[in-house]
mmCIF file with all atom_site columns, C-alpha atoms in Angstrom:
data_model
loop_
_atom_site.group_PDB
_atom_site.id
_atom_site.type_symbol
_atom_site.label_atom_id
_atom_site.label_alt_id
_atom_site.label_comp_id
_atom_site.label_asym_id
_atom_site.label_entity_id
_atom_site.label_seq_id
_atom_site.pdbx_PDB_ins_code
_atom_site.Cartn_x
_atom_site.Cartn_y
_atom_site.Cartn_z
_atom_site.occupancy
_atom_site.B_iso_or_equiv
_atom_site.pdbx_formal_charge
_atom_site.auth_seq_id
_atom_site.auth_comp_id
_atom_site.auth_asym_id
_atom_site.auth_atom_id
_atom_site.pdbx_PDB_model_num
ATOM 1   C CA . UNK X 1 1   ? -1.515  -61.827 -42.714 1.00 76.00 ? 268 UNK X CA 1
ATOM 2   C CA . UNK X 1 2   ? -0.412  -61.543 -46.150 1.00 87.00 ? 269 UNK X CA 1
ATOM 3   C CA . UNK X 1 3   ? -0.763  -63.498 -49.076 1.00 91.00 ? 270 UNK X CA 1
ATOM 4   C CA . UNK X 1 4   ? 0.867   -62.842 -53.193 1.00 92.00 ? 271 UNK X CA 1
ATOM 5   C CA . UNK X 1 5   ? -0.840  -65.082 -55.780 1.00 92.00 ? 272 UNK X CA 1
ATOM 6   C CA . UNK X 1 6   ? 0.605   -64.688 -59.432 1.00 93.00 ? 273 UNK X CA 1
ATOM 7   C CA . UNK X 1 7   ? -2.732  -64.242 -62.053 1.00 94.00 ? 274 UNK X CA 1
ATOM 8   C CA . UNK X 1 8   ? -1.259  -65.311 -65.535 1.00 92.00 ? 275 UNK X CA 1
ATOM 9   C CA . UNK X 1 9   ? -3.903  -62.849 -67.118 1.00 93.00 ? 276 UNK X CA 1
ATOM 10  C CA . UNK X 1 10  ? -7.386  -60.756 -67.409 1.00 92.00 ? 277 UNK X CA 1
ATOM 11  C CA . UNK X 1 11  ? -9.129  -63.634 -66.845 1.00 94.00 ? 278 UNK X CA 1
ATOM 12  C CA . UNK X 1 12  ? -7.510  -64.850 -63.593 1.00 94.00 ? 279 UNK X CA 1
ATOM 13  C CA . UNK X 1 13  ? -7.475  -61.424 -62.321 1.00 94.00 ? 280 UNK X CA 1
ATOM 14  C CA . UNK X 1 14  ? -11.646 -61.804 -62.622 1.00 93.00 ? 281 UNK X CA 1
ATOM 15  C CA . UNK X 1 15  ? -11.485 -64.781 -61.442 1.00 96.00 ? 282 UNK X CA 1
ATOM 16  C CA . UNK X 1 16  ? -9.202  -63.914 -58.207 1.00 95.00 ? 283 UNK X CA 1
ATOM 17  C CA . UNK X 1 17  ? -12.295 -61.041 -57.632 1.00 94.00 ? 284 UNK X CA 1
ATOM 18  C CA . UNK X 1 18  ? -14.840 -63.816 -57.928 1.00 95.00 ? 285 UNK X CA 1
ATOM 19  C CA . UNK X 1 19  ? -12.737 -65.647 -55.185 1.00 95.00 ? 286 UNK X CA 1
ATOM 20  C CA . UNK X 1 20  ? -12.838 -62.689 -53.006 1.00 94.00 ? 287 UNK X CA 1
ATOM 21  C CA . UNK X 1 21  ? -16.451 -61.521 -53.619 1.00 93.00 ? 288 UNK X CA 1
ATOM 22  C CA . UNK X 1 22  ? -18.599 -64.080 -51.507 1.00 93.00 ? 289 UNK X CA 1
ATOM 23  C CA . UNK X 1 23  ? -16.362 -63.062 -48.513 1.00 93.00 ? 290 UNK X CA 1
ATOM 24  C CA . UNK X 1 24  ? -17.163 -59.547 -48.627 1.00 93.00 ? 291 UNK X CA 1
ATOM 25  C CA . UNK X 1 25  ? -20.116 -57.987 -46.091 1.00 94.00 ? 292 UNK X CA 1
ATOM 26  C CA . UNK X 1 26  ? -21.628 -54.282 -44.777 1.00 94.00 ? 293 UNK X CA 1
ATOM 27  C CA . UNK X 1 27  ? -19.113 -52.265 -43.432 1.00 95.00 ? 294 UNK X CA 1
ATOM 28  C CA . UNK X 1 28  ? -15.559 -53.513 -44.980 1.00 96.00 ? 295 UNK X CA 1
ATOM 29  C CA . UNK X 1 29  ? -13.378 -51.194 -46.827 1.00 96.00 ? 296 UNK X CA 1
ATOM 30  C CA . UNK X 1 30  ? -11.181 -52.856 -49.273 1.00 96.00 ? 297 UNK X CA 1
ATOM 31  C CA . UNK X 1 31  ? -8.449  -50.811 -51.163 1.00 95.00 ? 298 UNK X CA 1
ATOM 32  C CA . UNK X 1 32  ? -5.964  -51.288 -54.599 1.00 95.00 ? 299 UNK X CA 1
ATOM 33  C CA . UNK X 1 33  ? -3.242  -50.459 -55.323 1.00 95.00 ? 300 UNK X CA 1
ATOM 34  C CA . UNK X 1 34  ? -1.228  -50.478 -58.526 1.00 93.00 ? 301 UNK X CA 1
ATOM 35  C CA . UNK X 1 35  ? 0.189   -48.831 -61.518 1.00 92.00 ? 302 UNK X CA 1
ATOM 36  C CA . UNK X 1 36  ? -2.307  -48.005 -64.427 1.00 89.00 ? 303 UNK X CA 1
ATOM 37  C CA . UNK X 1 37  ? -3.352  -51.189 -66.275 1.00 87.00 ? 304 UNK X CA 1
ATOM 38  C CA . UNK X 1 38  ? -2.718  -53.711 -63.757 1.00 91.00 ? 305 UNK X CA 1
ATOM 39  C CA . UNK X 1 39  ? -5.789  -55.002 -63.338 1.00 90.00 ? 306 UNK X CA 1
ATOM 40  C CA . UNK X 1 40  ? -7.703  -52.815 -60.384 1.00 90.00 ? 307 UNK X CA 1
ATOM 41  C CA . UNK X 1 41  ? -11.111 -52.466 -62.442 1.00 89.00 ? 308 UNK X CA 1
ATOM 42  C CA . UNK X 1 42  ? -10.744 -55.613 -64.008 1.00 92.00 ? 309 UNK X CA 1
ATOM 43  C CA . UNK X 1 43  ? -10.431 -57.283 -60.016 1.00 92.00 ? 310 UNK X CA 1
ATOM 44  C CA . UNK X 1 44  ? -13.596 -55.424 -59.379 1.00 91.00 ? 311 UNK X CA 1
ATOM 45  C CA . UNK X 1 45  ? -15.406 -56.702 -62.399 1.00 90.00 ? 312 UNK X CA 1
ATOM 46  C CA . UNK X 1 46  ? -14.970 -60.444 -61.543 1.00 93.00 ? 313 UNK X CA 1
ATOM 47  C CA . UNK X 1 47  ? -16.108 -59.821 -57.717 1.00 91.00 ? 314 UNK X CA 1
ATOM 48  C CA . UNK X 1 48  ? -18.786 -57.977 -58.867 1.00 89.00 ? 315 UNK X CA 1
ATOM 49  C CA . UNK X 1 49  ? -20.274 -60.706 -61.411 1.00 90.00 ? 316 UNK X CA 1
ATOM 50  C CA . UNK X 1 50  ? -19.900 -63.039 -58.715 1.00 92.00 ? 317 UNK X CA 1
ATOM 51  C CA . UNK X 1 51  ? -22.206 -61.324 -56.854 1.00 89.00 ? 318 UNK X CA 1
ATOM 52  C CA . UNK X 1 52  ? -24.778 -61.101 -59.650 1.00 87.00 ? 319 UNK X CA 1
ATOM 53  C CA . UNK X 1 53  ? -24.121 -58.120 -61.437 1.00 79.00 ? 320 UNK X CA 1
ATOM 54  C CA . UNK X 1 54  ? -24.298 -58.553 -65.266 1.00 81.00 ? 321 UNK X CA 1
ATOM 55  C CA . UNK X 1 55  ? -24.522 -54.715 -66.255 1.00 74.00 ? 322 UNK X CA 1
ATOM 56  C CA . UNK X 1 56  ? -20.986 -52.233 -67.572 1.00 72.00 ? 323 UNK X CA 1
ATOM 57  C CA . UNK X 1 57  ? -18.956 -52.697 -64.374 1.00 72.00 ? 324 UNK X CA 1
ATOM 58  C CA . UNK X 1 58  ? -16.137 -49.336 -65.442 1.00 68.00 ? 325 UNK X CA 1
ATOM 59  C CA . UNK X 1 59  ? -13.415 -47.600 -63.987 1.00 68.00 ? 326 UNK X CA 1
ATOM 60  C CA . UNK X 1 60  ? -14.735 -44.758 -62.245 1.00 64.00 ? 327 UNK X CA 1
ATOM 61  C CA . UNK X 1 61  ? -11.747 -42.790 -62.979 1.00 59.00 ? 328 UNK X CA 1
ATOM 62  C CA . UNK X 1 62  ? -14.469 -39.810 -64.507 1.00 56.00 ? 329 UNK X CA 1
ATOM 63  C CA . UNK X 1 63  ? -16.855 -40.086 -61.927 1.00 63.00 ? 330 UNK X CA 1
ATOM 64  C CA . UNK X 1 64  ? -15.253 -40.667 -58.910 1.00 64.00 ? 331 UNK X CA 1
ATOM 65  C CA . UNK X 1 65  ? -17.335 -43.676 -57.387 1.00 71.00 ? 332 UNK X CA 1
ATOM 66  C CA . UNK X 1 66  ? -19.543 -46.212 -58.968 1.00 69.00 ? 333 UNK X CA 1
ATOM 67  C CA . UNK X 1 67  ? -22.977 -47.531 -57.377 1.00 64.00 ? 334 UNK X CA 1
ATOM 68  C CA . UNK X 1 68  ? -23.840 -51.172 -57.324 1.00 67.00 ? 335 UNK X CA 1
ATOM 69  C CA . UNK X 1 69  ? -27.370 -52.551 -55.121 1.00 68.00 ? 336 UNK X CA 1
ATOM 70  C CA . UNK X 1 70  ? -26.975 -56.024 -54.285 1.00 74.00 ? 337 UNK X CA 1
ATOM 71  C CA . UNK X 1 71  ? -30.409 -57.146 -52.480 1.00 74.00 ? 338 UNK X CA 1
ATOM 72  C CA . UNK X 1 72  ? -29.948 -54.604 -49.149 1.00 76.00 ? 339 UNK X CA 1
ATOM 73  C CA . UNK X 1 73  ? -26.109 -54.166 -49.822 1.00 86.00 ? 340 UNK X CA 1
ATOM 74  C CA . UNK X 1 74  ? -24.507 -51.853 -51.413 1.00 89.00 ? 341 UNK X CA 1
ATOM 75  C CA . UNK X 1 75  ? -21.181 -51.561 -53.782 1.00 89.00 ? 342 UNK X CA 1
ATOM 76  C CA . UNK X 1 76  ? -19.368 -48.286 -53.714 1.00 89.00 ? 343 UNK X CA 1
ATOM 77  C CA . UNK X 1 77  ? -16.189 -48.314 -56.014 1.00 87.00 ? 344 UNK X CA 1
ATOM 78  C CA . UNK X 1 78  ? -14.093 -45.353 -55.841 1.00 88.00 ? 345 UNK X CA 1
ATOM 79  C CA . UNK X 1 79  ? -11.144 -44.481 -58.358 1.00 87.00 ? 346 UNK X CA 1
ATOM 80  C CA . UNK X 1 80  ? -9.008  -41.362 -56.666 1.00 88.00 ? 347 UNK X CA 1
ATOM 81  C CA . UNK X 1 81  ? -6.498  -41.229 -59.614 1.00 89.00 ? 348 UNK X CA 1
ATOM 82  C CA . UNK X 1 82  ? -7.675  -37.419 -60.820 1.00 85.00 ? 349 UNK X CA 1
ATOM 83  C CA . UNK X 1 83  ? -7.390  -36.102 -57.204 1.00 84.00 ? 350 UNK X CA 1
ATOM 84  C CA . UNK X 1 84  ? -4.416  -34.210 -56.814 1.00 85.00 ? 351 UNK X CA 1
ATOM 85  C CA . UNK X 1 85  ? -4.605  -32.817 -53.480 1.00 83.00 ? 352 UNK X CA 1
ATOM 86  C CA . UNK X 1 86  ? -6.620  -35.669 -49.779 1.00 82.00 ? 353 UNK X CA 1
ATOM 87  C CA . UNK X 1 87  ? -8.529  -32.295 -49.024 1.00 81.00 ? 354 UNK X CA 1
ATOM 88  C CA . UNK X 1 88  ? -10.550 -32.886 -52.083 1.00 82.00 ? 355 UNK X CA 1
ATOM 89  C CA . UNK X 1 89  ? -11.906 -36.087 -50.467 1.00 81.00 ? 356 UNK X CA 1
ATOM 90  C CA . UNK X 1 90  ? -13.580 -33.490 -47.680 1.00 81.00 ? 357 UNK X CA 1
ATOM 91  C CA . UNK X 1 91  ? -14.911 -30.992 -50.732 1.00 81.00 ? 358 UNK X CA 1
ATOM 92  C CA . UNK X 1 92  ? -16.740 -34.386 -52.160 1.00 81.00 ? 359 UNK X CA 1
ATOM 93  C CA . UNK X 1 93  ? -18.255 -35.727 -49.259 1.00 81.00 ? 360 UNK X CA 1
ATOM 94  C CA . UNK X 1 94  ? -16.948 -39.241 -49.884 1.00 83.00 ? 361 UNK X CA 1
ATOM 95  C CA . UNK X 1 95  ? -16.889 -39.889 -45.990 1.00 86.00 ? 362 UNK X CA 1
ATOM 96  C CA . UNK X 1 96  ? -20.692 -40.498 -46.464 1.00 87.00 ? 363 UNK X CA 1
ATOM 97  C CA . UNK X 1 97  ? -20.276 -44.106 -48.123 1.00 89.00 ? 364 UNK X CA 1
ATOM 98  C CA . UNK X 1 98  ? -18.514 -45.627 -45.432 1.00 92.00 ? 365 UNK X CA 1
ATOM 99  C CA . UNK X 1 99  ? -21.701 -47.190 -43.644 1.00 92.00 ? 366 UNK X CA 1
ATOM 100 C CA . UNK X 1 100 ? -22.252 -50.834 -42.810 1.00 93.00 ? 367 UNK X CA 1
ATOM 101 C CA . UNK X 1 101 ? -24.753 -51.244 -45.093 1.00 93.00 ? 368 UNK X CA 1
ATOM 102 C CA . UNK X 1 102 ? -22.379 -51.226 -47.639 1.00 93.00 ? 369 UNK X CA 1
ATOM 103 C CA . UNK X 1 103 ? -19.075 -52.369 -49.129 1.00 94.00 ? 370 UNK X CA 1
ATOM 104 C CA . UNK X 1 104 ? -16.077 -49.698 -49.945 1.00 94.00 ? 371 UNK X CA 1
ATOM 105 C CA . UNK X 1 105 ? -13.742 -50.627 -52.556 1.00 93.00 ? 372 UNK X CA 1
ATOM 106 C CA . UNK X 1 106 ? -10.952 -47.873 -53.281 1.00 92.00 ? 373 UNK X CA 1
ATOM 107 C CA . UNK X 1 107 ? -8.775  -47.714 -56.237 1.00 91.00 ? 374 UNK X CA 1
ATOM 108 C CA . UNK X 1 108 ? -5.876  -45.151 -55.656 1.00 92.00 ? 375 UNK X CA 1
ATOM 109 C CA . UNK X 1 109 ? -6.711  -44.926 -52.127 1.00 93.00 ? 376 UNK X CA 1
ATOM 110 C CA . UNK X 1 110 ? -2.800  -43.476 -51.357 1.00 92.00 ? 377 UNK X CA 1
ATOM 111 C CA . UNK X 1 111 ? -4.487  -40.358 -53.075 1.00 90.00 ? 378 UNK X CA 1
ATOM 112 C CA . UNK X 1 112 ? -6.677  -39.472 -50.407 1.00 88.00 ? 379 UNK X CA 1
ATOM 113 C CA . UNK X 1 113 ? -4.050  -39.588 -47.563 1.00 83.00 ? 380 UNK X CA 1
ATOM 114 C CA . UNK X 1 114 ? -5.270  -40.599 -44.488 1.00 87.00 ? 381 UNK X CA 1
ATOM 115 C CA . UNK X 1 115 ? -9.233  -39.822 -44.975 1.00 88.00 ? 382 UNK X CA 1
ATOM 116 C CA . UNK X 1 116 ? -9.749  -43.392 -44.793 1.00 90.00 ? 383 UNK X CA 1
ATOM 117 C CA . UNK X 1 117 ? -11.064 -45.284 -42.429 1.00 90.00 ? 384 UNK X CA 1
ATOM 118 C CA . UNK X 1 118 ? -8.429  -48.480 -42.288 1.00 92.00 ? 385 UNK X CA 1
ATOM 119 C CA . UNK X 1 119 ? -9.207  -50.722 -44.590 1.00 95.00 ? 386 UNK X CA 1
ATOM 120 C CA . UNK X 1 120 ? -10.078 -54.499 -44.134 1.00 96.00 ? 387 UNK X CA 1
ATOM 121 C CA . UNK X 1 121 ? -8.316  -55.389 -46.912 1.00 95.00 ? 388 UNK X CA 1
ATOM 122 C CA . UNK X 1 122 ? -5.501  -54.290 -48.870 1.00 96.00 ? 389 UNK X CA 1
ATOM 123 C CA . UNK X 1 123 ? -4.923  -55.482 -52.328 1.00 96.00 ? 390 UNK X CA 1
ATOM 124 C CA . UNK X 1 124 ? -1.999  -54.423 -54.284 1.00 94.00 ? 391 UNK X CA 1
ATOM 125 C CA . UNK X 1 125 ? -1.275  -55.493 -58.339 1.00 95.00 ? 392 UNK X CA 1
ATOM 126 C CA . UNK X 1 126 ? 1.822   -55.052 -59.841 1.00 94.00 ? 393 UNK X CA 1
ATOM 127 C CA . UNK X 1 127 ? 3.366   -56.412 -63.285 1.00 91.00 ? 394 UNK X CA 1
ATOM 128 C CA . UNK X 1 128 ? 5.027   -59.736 -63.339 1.00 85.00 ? 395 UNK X CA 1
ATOM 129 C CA . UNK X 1 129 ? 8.945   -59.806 -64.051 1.00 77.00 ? 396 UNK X CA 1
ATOM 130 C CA . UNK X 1 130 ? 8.890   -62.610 -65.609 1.00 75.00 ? 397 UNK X CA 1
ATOM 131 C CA . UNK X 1 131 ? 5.760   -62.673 -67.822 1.00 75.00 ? 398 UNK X CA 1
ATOM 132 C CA . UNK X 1 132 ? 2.949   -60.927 -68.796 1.00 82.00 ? 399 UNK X CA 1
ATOM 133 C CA . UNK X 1 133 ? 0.685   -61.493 -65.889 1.00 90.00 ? 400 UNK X CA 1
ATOM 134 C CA . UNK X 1 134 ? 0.491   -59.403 -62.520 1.00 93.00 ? 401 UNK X CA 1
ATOM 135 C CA . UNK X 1 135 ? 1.586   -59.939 -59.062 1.00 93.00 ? 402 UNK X CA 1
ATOM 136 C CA . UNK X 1 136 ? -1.312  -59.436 -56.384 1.00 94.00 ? 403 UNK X CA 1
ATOM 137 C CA . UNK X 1 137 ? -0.547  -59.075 -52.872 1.00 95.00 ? 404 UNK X CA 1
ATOM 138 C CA . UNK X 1 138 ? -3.124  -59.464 -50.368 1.00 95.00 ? 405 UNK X CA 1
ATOM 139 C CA . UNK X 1 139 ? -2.427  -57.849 -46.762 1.00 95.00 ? 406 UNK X CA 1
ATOM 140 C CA . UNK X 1 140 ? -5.859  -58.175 -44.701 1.00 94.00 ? 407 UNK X CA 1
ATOM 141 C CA . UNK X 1 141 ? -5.655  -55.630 -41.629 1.00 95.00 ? 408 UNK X CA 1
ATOM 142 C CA . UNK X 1 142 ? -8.577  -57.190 -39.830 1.00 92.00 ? 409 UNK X CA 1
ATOM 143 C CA . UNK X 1 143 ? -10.453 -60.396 -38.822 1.00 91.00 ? 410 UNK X CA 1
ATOM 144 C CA . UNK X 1 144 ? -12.912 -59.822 -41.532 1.00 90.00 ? 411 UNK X CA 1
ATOM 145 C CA . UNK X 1 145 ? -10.214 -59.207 -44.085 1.00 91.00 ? 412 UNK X CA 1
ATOM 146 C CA . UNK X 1 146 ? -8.641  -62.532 -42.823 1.00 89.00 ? 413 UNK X CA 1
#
């Protein structure tokens, strides 16, 4: 199943998070995709306010993966862009987040090859052709990405 929904701006690319946050549970792996500044940590931001967290929500470009607690569930949002080779995904020991305790969400995930597990949901932003706003395509690989 696939869906594209057209987000005019910042703010309805948070909001389009918020939509997707309440559906999100232990164990799902949701990835992005998209050019830089199309909207990837700015998605994450609004589904991660929705679920109650008012702290910095940042690209973890630097860091690799960002850690969110929600009550007993946690956020894990990766950003790949700096790895230039999928073997560097073994070398980090990112395979240890994927548990069903918490949720996955991958930015760049094309730059770890095939190291992960398949996601739930796939999420792709793109700029608009005809304005200034993005393109998001969602493709859901699963019941629970349904």
């Amino acid at each position: 199943m696939s869906l594209t929904i057209h987000l005019a701006d910042a703010a309805a690319t948070q909001a389009c998070g918020a939509r997707v946050a309440p559906a999100l549970h232990g164990g799902m792996v949701v990835t992005l995709k998209g050019e830089l500044g199309t909207g990837k940590t700015t998605l994450v931001r609004g589904l991660l306010r929705a679920r109650g967290i008012s702290g910095a929500v940042k690209s973890p470009t630097f860091t690799l993966v960002e850690h969110y607690s929600i009550s007993s569930l946690y956020f894990y949002h990766f950003d790949f862009y700096r790895f230039t080779n999928p073997n560097e995904w073994d070398s980090a020991g990112m395979s240890d987040y994927f548990r069903d305790d918490a949720v996955c969400i991958i930015e760049w995930p094309e730059r770890v090859g095939d190291r992960l597990p398949k996601p739930d949901l796939a999420l792709s932003l793109a700029y608009a052709r005809e304005d200034e706003g993005r393109d998001l395509v969602a493709v859901a690989h699963t019941a629970d990405g349904e």
